[in-house]
Amino acid sequence: LAKMGLHSFLSSYMLGAPINLECSDADLKEAIREAKKRAKSEIAPGTATAYYDVAKRVIHASNYGMGKKLMHDSYPECFPTQADAEKVQKMYFELFPLVRKWQDAVVQQAHDQCCLVNDFGYRRWFWDAKRWSWSKRTGGWELVNSGDAKKVISTLPQGSAAAIIRRAMLSDSFQILVAEGKAMIQIHDSLVCRARKSEIDRV
């Protein structure tokens, strides 16, 4: 599903035409394609933004620990109110509850060992993943997420992405493009190059 189109899948629920995951892979692929087409052409109510873009924003924002206030402040064109952001985020987490469980687990891990090490061996230290806070509700102390929690949540996927793009940049094939003056810039997870029409396939 992640490879076929997670944004389109969430969009299908936002559009009120949820995709059934029990169908075959071929049918799922077609359903995702149809949902994407519709989600990119229809505007979400109260916004000037297509459903697809709203879904994309909420997935990336939620994956990296944003709450409703920050989503509304950062993307008011997608979330005119905090309630709008909260509604779509709730839908996302209900569809994929393991995302929140993973976030909680990785913050706890960072709290326990004061660091995280990604699959490429990159280590990052954290001293403020969690803190003790007095709860008026329970009348006792609770261990809650603290200042580093959002950085903790983003560290493993972003660190791995950085390692992957770095390996690509250091590869022999890309270094040839650098030497030829065809490599231009690296942006996020992309390497941007230029080439004559006759060179496009090789580049």
GROMACS .gro file of N, CA and C in nm, residues 58 66-76 78-90:
model
   75
   58VAL      N    1  -0.114   1.588   0.584
   58VAL     CA    2  -0.146   1.530   0.716
   58VAL      C    3  -0.063   1.405   0.743
   66MET      N    4   0.371   1.629   1.436
   66MET     CA    5   0.295   1.754   1.442
   66MET      C    6   0.157   1.731   1.502
   67GLY      N    7   0.111   1.828   1.578
   67GLY     CA    8  -0.024   1.825   1.630
   67GLY      C    9  -0.114   1.917   1.549
   68LYS      N   10  -0.239   1.927   1.589
   68LYS     CA   11  -0.337   2.005   1.511
   68LYS      C   12  -0.301   2.153   1.501
   69LYS      N   13  -0.246   2.211   1.609
   69LYS     CA   14  -0.214   2.354   1.608
   69LYS      C   15  -0.103   2.385   1.509
   70LEU      N   16   0.005   2.305   1.514
   70LEU     CA   17   0.117   2.330   1.424
   70LEU      C   18   0.079   2.302   1.279
   71MET      N   19  -0.005   2.202   1.256
   71MET     CA   20  -0.051   2.174   1.119
   71MET      C   21  -0.132   2.292   1.066
   72HIS      N   22  -0.222   2.344   1.150
   72HIS     CA   23  -0.303   2.459   1.108
   72HIS      C   24  -0.215   2.582   1.083
   73ASP      N   25  -0.118   2.605   1.173
   73ASP     CA   26  -0.029   2.721   1.158
   73ASP      C   27   0.061   2.708   1.036
   74SER      N   28   0.106   2.587   1.008
   74SER     CA   29   0.200   2.565   0.897
   74SER      C   30   0.131   2.557   0.761
   75TYR      N   31   0.011   2.499   0.757
   75TYR     CA   32  -0.059   2.477   0.630
   75TYR      C   33  -0.204   2.524   0.639
   76PRO      N   34  -0.226   2.655   0.660
   76PRO     CA   35  -0.364   2.704   0.673
   76PRO      C   36  -0.447   2.684   0.546
   78CYS      N   37  -0.454   2.415   0.380
   78CYS     CA   38  -0.506   2.279   0.387
   78CYS      C   39  -0.599   2.260   0.508
   79PHE      N   40  -0.567   2.330   0.616
   79PHE     CA   41  -0.641   2.314   0.742
   79PHE      C   42  -0.685   2.452   0.791
   80PRO      N   43  -0.801   2.501   0.744
   80PRO     CA   44  -0.847   2.634   0.782
   80PRO      C   45  -0.863   2.652   0.933
   81THR      N   46  -0.892   2.543   1.004
   81THR     CA   47  -0.903   2.549   1.150
   81THR      C   48  -0.826   2.431   1.210
   82GLN      N   49  -0.798   2.441   1.340
   82GLN     CA   50  -0.735   2.330   1.409
   82GLN      C   51  -0.825   2.207   1.408
   83ALA      N   52  -0.956   2.230   1.414
   83ALA     CA   53  -1.051   2.118   1.411
   83ALA      C   54  -1.042   2.042   1.280
   84ASP      N   55  -1.017   2.112   1.169
   84ASP     CA   56  -1.001   2.046   1.039
   84ASP      C   57  -0.878   1.956   1.040
   85ALA      N   58  -0.769   2.008   1.096
   85ALA     CA   59  -0.647   1.929   1.105
   85ALA      C   60  -0.667   1.807   1.193
   86GLU      N   61  -0.732   1.828   1.305
   86GLU     CA   62  -0.754   1.719   1.401
   86GLU      C   63  -0.840   1.609   1.340
   87LYS      N   64  -0.941   1.646   1.263
   87LYS     CA   65  -1.032   1.548   1.204
   87LYS      C   66  -0.960   1.455   1.107
   88VAL      N   67  -0.877   1.512   1.019
   88VAL     CA   68  -0.807   1.429   0.921
   88VAL      C   69  -0.697   1.348   0.989
   89GLN      N   70  -0.629   1.407   1.086
   89GLN     CA   71  -0.525   1.334   1.157
   89GLN      C   72  -0.584   1.216   1.234
   90LYS      N   73  -0.699   1.236   1.295
   90LYS     CA   74  -0.766   1.127   1.368
   90LYS      C   75  -0.798   1.012   1.272
   0.00000   0.00000   0.00000
